[in-house]
Short mmCIF file of N, CA and C in Angstrom, two decimals:
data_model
loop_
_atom_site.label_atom_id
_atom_site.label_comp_id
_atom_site.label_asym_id
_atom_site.label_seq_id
_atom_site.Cartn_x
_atom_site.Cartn_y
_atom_site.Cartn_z
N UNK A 1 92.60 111.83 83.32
CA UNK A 1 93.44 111.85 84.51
C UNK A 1 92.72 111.15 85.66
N UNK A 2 93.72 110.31 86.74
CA UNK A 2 92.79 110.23 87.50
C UNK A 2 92.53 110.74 88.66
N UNK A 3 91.81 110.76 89.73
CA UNK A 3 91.21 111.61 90.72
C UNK A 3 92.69 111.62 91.70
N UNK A 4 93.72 110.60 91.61
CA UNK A 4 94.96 110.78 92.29
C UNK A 4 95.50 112.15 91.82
N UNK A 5 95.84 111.44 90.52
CA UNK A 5 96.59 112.52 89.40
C UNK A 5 96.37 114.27 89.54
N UNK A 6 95.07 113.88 89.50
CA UNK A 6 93.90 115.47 89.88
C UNK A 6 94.37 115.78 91.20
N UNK A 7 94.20 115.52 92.46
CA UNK A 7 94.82 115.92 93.84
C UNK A 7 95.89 116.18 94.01
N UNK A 8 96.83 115.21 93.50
CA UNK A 8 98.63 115.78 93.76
C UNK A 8 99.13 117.16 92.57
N UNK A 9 98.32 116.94 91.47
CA UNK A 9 98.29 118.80 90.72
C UNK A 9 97.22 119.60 91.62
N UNK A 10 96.87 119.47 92.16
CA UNK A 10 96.51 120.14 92.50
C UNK A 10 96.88 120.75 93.62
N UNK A 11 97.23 119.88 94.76
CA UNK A 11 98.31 120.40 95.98
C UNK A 11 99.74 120.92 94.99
N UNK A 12 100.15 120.52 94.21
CA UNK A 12 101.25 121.22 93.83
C UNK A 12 101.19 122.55 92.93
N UNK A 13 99.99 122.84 92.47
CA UNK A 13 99.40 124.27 91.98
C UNK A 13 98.91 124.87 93.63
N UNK A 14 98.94 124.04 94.89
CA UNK A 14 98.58 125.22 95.58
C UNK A 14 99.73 125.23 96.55
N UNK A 15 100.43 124.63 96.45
CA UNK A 15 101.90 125.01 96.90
C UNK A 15 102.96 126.42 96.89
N UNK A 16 102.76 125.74 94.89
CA UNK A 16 103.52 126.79 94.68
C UNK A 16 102.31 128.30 94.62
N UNK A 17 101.41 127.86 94.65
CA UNK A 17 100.72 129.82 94.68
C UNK A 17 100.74 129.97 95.56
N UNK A 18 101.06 129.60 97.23
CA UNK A 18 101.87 130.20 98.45
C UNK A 18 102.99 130.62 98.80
N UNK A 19 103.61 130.11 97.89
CA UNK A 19 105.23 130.82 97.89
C UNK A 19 105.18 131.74 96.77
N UNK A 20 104.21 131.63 96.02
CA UNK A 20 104.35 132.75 95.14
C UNK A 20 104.09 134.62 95.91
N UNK A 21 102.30 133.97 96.32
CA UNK A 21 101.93 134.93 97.26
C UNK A 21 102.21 135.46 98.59
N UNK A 22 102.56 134.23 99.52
CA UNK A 22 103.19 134.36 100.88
C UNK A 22 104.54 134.43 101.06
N UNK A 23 105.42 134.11 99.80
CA UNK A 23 106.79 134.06 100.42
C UNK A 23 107.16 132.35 101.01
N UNK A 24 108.39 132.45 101.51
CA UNK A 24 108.99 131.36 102.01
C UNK A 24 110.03 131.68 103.29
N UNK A 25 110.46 130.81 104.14
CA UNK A 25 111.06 130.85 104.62
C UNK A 25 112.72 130.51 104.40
N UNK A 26 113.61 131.31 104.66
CA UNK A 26 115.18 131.22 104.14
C UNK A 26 115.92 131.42 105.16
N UNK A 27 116.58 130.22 105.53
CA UNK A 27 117.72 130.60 106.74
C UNK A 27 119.24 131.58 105.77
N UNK A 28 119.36 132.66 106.55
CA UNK A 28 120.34 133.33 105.81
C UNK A 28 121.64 132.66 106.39
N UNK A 29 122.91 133.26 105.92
CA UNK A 29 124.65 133.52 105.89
C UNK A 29 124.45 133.16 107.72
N UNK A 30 123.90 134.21 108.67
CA UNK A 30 124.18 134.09 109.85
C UNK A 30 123.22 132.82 110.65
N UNK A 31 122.43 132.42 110.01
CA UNK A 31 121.95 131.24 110.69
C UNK A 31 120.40 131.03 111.68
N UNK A 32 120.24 132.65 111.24
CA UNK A 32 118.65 132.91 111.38
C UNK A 32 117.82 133.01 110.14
N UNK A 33 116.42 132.43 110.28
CA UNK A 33 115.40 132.29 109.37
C UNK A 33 115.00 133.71 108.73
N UNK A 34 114.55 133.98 107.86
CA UNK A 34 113.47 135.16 107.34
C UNK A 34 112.91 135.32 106.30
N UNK A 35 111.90 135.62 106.12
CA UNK A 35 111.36 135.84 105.07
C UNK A 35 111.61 136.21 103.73
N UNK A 36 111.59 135.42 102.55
CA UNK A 36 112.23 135.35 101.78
C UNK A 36 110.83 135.60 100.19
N UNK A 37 111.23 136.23 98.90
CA UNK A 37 110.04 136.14 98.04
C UNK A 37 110.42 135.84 96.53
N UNK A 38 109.60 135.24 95.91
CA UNK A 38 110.42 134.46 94.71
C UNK A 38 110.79 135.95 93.54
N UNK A 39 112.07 135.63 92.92
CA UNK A 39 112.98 136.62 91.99
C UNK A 39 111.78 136.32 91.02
N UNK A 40 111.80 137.46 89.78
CA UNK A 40 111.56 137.11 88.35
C UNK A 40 111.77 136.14 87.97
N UNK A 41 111.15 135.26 87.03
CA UNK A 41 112.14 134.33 86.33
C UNK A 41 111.20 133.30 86.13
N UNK A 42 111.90 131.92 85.70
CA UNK A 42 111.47 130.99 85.18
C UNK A 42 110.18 130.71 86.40
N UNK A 43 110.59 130.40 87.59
CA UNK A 43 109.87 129.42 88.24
C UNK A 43 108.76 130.35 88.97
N UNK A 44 108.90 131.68 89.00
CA UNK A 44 108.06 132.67 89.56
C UNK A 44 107.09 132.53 88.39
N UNK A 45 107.17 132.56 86.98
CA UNK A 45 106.13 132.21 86.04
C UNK A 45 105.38 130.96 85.86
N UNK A 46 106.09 130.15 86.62
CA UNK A 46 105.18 128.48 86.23
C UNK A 46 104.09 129.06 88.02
N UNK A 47 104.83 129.25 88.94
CA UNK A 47 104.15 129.72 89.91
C UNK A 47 102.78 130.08 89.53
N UNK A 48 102.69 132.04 88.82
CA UNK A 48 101.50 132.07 88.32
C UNK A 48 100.80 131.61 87.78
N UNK A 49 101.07 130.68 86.68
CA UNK A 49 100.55 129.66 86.12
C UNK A 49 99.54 128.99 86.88
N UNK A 50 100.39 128.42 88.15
CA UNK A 50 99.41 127.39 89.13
C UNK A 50 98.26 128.45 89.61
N UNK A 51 98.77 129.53 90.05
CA UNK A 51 97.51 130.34 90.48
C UNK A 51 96.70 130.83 89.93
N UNK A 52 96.63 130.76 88.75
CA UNK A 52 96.11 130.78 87.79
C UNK A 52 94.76 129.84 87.48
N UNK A 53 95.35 128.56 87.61
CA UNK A 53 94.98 127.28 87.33
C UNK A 53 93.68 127.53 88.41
N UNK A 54 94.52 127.34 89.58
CA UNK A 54 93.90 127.51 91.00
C UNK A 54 92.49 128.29 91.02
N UNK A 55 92.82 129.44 90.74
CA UNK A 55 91.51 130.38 90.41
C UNK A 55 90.61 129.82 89.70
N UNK A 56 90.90 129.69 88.73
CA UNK A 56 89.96 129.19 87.21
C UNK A 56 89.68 127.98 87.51
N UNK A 57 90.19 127.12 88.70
CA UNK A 57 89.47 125.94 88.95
C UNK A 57 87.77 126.11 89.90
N UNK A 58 87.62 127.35 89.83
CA UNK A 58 86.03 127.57 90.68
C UNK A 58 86.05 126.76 92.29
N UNK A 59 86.80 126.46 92.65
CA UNK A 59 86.51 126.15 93.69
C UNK A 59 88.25 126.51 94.45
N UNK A 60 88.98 127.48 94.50
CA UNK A 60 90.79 127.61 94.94
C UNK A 60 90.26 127.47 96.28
N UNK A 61 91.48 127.15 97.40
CA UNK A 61 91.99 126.77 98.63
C UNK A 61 91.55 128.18 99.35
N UNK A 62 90.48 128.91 100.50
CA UNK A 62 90.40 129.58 100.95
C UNK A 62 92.01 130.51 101.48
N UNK A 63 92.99 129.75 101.86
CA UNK A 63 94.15 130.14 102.14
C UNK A 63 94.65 131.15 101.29
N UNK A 64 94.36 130.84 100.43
CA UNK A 64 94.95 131.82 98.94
C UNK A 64 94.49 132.34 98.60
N UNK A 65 92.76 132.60 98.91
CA UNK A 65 91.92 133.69 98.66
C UNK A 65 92.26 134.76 99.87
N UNK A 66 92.84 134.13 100.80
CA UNK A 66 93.16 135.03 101.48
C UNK A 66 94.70 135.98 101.73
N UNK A 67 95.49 135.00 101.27
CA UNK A 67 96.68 135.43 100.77
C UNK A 67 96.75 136.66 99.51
N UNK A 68 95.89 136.47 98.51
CA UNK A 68 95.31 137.19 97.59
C UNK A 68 95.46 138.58 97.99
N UNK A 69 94.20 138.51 99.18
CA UNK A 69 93.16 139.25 99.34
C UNK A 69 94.17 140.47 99.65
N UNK A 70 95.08 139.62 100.69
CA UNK A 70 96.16 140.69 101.71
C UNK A 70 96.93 141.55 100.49
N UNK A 71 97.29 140.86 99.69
CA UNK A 71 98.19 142.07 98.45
C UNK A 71 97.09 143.28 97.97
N UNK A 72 95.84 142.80 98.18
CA UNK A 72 95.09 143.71 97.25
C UNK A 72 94.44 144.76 97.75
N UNK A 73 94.52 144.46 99.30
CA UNK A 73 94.21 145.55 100.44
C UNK A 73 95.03 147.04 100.28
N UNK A 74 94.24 148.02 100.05
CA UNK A 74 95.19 149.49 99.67
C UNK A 74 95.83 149.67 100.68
N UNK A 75 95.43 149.52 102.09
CA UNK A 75 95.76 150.16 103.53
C UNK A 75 96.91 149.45 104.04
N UNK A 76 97.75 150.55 104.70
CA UNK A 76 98.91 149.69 105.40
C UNK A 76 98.31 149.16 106.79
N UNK A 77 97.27 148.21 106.53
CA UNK A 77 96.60 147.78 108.32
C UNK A 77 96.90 146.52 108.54
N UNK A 78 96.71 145.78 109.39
CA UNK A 78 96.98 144.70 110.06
C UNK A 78 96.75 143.11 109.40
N UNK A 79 95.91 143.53 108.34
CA UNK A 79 95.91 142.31 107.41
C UNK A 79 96.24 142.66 105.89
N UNK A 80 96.82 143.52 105.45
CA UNK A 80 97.67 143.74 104.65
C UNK A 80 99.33 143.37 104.72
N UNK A 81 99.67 142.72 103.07
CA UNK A 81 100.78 142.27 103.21
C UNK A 81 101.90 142.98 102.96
N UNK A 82 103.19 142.92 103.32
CA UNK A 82 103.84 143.76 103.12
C UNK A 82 104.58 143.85 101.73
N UNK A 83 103.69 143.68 101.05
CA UNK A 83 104.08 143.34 99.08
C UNK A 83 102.56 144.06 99.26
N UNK A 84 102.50 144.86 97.54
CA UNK A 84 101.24 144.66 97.18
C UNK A 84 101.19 145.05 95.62
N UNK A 85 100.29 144.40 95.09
CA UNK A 85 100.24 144.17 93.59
C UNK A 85 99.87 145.44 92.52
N UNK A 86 100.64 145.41 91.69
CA UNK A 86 100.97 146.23 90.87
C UNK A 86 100.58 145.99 89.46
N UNK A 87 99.26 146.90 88.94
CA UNK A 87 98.92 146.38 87.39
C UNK A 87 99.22 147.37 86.49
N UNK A 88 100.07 146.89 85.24
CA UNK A 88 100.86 147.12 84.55
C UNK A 88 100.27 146.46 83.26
N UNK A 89 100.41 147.07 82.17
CA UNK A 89 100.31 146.22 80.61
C UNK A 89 101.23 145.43 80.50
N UNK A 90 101.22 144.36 79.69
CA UNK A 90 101.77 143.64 79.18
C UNK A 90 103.13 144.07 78.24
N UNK A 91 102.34 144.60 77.39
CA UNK A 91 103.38 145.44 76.35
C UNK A 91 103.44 146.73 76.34
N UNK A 92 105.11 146.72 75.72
CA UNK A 92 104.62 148.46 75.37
C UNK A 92 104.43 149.24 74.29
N UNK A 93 103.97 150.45 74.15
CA UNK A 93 103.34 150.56 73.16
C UNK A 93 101.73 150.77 72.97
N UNK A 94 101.43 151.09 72.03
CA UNK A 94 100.38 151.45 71.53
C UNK A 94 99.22 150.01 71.71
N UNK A 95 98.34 150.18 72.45
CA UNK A 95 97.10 149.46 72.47
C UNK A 95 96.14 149.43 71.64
N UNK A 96 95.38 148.31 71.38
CA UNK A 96 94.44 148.01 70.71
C UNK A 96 92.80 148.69 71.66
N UNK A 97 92.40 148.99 70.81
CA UNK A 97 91.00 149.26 71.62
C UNK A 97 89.72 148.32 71.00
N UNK A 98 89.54 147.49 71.00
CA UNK A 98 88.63 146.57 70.77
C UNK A 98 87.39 147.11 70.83
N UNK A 99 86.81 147.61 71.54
CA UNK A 99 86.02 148.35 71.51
C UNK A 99 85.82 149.35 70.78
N UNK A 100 86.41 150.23 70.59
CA UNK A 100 86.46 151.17 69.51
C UNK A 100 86.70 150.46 68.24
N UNK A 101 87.22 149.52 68.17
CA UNK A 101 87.48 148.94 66.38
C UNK A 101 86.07 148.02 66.46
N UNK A 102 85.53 147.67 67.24
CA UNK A 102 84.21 147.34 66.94
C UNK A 102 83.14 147.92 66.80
N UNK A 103 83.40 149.19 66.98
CA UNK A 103 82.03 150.58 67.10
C UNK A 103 82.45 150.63 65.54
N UNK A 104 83.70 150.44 65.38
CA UNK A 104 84.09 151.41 63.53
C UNK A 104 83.30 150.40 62.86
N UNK A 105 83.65 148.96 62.91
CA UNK A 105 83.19 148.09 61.89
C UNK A 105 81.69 147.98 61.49
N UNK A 106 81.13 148.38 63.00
CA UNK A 106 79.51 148.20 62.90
C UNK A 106 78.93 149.65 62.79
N UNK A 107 79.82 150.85 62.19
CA UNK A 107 79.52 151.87 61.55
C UNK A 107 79.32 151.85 60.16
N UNK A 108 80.57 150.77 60.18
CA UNK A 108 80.57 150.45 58.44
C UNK A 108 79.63 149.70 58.34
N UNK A 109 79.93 148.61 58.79
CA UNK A 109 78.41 148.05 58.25
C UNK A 109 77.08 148.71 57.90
N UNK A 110 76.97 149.44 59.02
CA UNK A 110 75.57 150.33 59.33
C UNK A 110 75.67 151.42 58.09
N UNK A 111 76.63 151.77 57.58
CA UNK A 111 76.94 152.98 56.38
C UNK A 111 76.68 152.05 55.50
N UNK A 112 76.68 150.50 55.04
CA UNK A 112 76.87 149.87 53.87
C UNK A 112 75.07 149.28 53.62
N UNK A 113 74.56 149.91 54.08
CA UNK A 113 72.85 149.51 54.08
C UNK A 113 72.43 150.50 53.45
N UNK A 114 73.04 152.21 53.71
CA UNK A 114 72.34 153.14 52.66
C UNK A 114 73.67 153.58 51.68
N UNK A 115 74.94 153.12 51.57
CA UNK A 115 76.04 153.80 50.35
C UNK A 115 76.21 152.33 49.66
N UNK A 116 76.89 152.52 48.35
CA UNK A 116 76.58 152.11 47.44
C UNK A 116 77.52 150.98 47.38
N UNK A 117 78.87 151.25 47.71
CA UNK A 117 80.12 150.67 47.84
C UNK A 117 80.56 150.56 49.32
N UNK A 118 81.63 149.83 49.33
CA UNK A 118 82.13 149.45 50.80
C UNK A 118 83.19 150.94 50.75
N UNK A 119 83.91 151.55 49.40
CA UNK A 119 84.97 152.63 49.61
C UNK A 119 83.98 153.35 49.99
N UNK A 120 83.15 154.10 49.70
CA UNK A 120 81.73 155.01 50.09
C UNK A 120 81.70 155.11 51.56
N UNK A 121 81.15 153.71 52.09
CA UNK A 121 81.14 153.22 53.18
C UNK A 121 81.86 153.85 54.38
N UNK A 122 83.51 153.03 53.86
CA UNK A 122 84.39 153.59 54.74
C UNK A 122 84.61 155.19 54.83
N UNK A 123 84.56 155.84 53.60
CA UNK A 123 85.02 157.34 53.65
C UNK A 123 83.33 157.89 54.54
N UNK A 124 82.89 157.47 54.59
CA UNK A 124 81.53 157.92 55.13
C UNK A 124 81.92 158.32 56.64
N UNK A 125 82.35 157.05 57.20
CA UNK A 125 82.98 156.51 58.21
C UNK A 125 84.23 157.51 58.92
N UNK A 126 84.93 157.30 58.36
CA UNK A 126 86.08 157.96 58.18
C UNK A 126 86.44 159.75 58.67
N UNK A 127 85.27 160.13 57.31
CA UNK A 127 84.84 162.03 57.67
C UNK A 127 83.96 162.00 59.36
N UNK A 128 82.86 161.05 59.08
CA UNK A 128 82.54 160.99 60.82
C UNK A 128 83.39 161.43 62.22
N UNK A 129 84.60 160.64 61.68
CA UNK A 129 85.69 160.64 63.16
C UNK A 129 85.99 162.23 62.67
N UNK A 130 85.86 162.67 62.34
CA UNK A 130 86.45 164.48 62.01
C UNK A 130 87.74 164.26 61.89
N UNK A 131 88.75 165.83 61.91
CA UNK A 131 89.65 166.03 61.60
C UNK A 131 90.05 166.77 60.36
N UNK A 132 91.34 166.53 60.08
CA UNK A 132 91.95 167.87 58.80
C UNK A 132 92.15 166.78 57.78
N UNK A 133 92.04 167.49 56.42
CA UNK A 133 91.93 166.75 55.43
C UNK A 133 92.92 165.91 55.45
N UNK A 134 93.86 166.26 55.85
CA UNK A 134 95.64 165.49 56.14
C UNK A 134 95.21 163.92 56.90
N UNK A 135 94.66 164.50 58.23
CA UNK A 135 94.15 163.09 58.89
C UNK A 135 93.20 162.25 58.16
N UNK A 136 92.26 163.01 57.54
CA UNK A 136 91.05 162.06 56.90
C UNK A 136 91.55 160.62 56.14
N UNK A 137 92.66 161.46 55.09
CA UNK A 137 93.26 160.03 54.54
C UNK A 137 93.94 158.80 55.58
N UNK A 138 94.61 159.34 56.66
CA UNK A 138 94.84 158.22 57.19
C UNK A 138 93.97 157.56 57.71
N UNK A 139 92.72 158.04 58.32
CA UNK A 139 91.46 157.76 59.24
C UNK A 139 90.78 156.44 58.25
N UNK A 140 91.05 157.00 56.95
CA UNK A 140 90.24 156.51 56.26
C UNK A 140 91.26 154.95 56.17
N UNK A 141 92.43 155.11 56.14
CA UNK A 141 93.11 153.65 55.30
C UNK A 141 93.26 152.88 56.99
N UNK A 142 92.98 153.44 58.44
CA UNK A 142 92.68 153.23 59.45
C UNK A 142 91.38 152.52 59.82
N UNK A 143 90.37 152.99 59.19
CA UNK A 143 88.64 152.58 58.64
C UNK A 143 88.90 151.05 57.75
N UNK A 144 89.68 151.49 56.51
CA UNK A 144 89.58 150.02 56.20
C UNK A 144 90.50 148.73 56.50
N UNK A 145 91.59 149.14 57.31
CA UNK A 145 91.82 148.33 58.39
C UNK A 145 91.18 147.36 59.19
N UNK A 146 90.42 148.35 59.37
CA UNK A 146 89.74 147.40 60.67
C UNK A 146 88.54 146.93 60.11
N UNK A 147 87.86 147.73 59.35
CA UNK A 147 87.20 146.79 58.41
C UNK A 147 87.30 145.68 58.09
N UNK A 148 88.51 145.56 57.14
CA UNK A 148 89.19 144.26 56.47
C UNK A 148 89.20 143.30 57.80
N UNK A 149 89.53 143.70 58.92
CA UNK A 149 89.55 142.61 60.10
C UNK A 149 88.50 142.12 60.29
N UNK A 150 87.58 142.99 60.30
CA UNK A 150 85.90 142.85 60.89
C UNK A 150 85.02 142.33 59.82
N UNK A 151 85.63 142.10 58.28
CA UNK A 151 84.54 141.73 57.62
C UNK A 151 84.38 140.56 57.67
N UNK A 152 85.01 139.53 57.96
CA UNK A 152 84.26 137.79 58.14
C UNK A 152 83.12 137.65 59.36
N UNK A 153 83.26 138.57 59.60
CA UNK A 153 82.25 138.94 61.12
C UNK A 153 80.87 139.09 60.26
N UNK A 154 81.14 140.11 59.37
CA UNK A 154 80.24 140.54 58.61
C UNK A 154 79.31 139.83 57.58
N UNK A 155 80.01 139.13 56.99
CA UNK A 155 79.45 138.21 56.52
C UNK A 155 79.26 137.05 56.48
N UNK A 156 79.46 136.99 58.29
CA UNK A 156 79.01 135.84 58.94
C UNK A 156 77.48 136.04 59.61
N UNK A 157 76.98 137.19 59.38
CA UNK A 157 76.14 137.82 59.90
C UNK A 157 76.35 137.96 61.19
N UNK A 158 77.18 138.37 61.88
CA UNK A 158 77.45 138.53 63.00
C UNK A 158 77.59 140.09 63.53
N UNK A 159 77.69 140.62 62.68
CA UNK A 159 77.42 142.51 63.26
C UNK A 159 76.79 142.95 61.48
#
C-alpha cells in the first residue's frame, strides 16, 4: 500500500470510530440539531472494525483515546459520557474454559509418565476431579475429550 493509501484508511478508520464512540449530529422533523448514535447493524459493525484497527495500530488518534476513555468512566461526572459500555459474551451458552482444559491435558500427560496406558491415564484423571460413580463416567469421556484435543500438543512436545 502506499503511504497515501495508508493515511486516507486511516482517517477513514478514525472517522468512523467517532461516530461510533461520540455520536453524530442529526437535524430532526422540527429543524433543530441533536445528538444522534449509530443503531445495531451493518455499518455500526464495520465501525468497530475501524476501532479496532485503530487500537491495534499502536499508535490511535488521542481523540479516541479519549472518547474511549469517557464510556469507560463508572461515575456520572463531568467527563463521562452519557452512553457507557457494556461487557457481555459473545455467545450463549456454555463456555469453554481454556484454562481448565489445559490443567486436564497436562494432568494427563503428567499421569502418562507413571500409568501404563493413556485409558489408565485418563481414568486416573478423571477419579481426581471427584464425584459419584454416575459422574465419573462422564468426567472420564469429558477427560478424553479434551485429551484427544490436547494430544498434538503432546506430541509435539509442547506440554
Amino acid at each position: 500500500m502506499t503511504d497515501k493509501h495508508e493515511r486516507d484508511r486511516r482517517d477513514e478508520w478514525t472517522t468512523m470510530s467517532r461516530v461510533l464512540l461520540g455520536g453524530y449530529i442529526s437535524e430532526g422533523d422540527n429543524g433543530f440539531s441533536s445528538s444522534a448514535y449509530l443503531p445495531e447493524g451493518d455499518y455500526q459493525i464495520e465501525c468497530r472494525r475501524a476501532l479496532a484497527m485503530l487500537l491495534n495500530s499502536g499508535n490511535p488518534p488521542k481523540d479516541i483515546l479519549r472518547l474511549l476513555a469517557r464510556l469507560f468512566e463508572p461515575d456520572d461526572c463531568e467527563s463521562a459520557s452519557e452512553r457507557t459500555l457494556v461487557f457481555k459474551f459473545r455467545r450463549k451458552g456454555r463456555r469453554r474454559d481454556h484454562h481448565y482444559r489445559s490443567a486436564i491435558a497436562q494432568k494427563v500427560a503428567d499421569a502418562l509418565k507413571t500409568e501404563k496406558t493413556v485409558e489408565v491415564a485418563i481414568a486416573s484423571v478423571a477419579k481426581e476431579l471427584g464425584g459419584t460413580e454416575d459422574t465419573e463416567l462422564e468426567k472420564e469421556e469429558s477427560v478424553r475429550k479434551i485429551w484427544q484435543a490436547y494430544k498434538p500438543f503432546y506430541d509435539a512436545g509442547v506440554i
